[in-house]
Coordinates of C-alpha atoms in Angstrom, one line a residue:
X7 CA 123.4 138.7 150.8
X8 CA 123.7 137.0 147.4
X9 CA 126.8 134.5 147.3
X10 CA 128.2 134.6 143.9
X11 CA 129.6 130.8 143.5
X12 CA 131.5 131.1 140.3
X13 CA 131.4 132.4 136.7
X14 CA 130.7 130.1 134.2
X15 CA 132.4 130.5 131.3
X16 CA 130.8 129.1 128.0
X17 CA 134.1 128.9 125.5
X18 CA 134.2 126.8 122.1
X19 CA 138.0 125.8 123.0
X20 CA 137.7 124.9 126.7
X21 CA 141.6 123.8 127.0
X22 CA 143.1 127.3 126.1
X23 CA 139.6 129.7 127.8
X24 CA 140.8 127.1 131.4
X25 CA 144.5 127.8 131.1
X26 CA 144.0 131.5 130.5
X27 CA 141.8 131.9 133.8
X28 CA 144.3 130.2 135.2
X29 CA 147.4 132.0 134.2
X30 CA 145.5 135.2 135.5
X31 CA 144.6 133.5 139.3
X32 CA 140.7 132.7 138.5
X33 CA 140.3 129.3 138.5
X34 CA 138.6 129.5 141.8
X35 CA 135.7 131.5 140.6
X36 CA 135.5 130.6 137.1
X37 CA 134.3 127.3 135.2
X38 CA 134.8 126.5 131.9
X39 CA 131.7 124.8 130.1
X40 CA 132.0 123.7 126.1
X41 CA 129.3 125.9 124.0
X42 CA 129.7 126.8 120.7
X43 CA 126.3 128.7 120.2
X44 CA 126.5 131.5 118.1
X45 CA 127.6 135.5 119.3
X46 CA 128.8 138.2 117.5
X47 CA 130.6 141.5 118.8
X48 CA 130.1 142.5 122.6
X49 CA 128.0 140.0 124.5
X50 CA 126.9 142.5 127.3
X51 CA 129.3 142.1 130.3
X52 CA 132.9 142.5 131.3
X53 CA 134.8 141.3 134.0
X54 CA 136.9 143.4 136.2
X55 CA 139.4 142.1 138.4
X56 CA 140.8 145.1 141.3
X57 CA 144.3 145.3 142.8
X58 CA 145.9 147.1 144.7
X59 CA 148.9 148.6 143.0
X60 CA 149.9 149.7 139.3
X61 CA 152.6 146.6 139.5
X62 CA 150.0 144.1 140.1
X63 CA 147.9 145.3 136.8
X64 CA 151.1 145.1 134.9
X65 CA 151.7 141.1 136.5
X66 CA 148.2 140.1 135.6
X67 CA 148.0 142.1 132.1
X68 CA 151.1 140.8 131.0
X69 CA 150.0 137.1 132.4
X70 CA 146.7 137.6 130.5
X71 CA 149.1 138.4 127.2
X72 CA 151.0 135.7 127.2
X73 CA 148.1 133.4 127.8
X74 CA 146.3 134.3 124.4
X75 CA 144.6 138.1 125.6
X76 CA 144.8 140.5 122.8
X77 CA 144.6 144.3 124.1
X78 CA 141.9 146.4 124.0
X79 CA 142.7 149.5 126.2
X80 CA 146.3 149.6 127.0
X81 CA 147.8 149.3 130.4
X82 CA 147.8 153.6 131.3
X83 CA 147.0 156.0 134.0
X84 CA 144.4 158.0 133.8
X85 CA 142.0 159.9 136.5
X86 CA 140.6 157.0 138.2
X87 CA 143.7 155.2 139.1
X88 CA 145.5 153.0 136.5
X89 CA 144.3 149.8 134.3
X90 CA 143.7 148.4 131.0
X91 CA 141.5 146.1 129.1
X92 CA 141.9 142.5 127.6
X93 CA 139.9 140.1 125.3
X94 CA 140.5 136.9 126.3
X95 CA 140.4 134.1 124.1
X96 CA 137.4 132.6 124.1
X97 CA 136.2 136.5 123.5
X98 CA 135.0 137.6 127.4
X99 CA 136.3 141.1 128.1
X100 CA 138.7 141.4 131.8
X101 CA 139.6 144.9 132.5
X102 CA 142.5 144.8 135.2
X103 CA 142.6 147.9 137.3
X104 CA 144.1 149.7 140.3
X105 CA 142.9 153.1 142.4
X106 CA 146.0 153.3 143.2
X107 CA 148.9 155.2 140.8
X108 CA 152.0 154.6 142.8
X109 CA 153.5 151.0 144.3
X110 CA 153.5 149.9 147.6
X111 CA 155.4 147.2 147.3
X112 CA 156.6 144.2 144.7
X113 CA 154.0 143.0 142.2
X114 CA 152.1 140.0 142.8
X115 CA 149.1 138.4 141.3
X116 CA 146.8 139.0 144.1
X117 CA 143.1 140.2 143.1
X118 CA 141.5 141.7 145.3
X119 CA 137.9 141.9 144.4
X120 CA 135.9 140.2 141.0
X121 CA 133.7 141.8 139.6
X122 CA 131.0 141.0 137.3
X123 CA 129.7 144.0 135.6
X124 CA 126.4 143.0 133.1
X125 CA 125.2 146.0 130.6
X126 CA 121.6 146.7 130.8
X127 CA 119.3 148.4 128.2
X128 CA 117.4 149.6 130.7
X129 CA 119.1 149.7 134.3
X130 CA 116.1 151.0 135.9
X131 CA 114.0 148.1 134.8
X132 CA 117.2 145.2 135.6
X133 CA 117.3 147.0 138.5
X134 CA 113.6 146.6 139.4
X135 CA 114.0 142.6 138.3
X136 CA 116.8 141.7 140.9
X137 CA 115.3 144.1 143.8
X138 CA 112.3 142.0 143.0
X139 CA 114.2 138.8 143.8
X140 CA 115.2 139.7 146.7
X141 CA 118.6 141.4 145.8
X142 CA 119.7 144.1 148.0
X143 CA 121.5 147.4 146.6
X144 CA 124.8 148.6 147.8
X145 CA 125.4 151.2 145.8
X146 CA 124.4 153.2 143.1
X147 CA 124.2 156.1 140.9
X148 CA 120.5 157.1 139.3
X149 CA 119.8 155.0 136.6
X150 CA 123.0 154.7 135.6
X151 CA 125.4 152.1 137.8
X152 CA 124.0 150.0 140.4
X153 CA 126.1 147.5 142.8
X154 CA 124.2 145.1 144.4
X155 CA 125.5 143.0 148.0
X156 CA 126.9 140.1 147.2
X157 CA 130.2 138.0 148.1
X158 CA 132.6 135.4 146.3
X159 CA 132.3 137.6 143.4
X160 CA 130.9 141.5 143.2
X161 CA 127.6 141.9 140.8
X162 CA 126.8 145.5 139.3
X163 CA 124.8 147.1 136.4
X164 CA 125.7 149.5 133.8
X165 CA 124.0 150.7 131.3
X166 CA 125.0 149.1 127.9
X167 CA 126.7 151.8 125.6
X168 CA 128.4 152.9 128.8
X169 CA 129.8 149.9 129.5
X170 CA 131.0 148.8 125.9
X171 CA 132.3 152.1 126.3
X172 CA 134.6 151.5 129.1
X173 CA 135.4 148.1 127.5
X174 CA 136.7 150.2 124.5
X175 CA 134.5 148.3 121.7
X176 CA 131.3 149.2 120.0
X177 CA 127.9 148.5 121.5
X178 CA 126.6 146.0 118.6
X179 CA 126.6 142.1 119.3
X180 CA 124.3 139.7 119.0
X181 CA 123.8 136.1 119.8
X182 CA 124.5 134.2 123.7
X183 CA 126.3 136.1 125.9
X184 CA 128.5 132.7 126.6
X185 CA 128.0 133.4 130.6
X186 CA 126.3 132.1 133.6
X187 CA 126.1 132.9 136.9
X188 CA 126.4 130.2 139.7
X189 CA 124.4 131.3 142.4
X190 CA 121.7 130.1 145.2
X191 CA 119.4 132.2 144.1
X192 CA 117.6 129.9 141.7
X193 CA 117.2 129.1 137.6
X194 CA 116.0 132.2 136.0
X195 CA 117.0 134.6 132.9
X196 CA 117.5 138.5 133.8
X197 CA 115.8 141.3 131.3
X198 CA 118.8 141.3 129.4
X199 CA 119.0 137.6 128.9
X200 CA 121.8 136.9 131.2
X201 CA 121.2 133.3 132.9
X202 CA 121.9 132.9 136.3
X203 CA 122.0 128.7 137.6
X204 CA 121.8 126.9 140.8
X205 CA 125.0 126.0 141.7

C-alpha cells in the first residue's frame, strides 16, 4: 500500500498558506515550501477533507474563513450529503464535506479522512502510469474516478472538467500546479505533471 507522507504545499506567502492549514487541523499532513513560479486559474487538484457530521463542516468552513479562504461553493445540502468549497489563500482548492445530513453530536474539528483528488486529462492513461508503478486500485468507476490504496492521506483521479466542476471554477489554468506529493514511492512526474518526492 502507498503511504502518503504529507502534502506539500508550494505558496508565495508561506506565513499566512502555514497558519491557514493550521487553523483548519492539517499541519500534520501538510508542508509549506516557498515557490513563487508562475500558475494561472485551476492547477489540477483539490483537496477534500471528510467528516462526519454537517456541524463539523460548518467548524472547519467557518475556521477556513476566518483564516483567509474565500468561498467557492457554499456550505449546503444537497444529495450526496452536505459540504462546501474553499480557496485558500495561497490559491489550493479544500472542499469540506459530510455523508451525513443530520448531527450526531457537538461540532468538532475532527477530519476524518484527506483526500487528494488530482484531475487527469486522460484517466485511463494516469491510471495506466500509477498501476504501472506498482499502485494498487481500490476503487473505481470506468474511466471516470479511480481511488487507489493508500494511507496517511487518500489519493484518487478524476477526470479534469469533472473535477473543476465539482470545485465550482472553470477548467482553464496554466502554469505549476504549486503541489507535491511526499511519498516512498520515488522522484517522478505523473502524465499530468503532478510531482510526487521522496519523503
Amino acid at each position: 500500500m502507498t503511504t502518503i507522507k504529507s502534502l506539500v504545499i508550494e505558496a508565495a506567502d508561506p506565513t499566512t498558506a502555514t497558519a491557514f492549514y493550521q487553523a483548519i487541523g492539517l499541519a500534520d499532513r501538510v508542508r509549506i515550501r516557498h515557490d513563487t513560479t508562475p500558475t494561472t486559474g485551476f492547477r489540477g487538484c483539490t483537496v477534500s477533507l471528510v467528516v462526519s457530521q454537517p456541524a463539523t463542516v460548518d467548524a472547519l468552513t467557518e475556521a477556513a474563513m476566518s483564516a483567509g479562504a474565500t468561498a467557492l461553493k457554499p456550505v449546503t445540502k444537497s444529495f450526496w450529503g452536505y459540504g462546501g468549497v474553499v480557496r485558500a489563500p495561497d490559491g489550493t482548492i479544500v472542499k469540506i464535506a459530510s455523508s451525513s445530513k443530520k448531527n450526531t453530536g457537538p461540532a468538532t474539528k475532527h477530519i476524518d479522512d484527506v483526500v487528494l483528488l488530482l484531475g487527469a486529462e486522460n484517466v485511463a492513461t494516469t491510471k495506466k502510469f500509477y498501476l504501472d508503478r506498482g499502485l494498487t486500485v481500490k476503487r473505481g468507476f470506468g474511466n471516470k474516478y479511480v481511488e487507489f490504496e493508500s494511507s496517511g492521506v487518500k489519493f484518487a483521479l478524476y477526470g479534469r472538467r469533472a473535477l473543476a466542476k465539482d470545485a465550482g471554477v472553470p477548467t482553464t489554468g496554466s502554469g505549476s500546479h504549486r503541489l507535491a506529493i511526499a511519498a516512498d514511492e520515488g522522484d517522478f512526474s505523473d502524465p499530468d505533471g503532478f510531482a510526487w518526492e521522496s519523503r
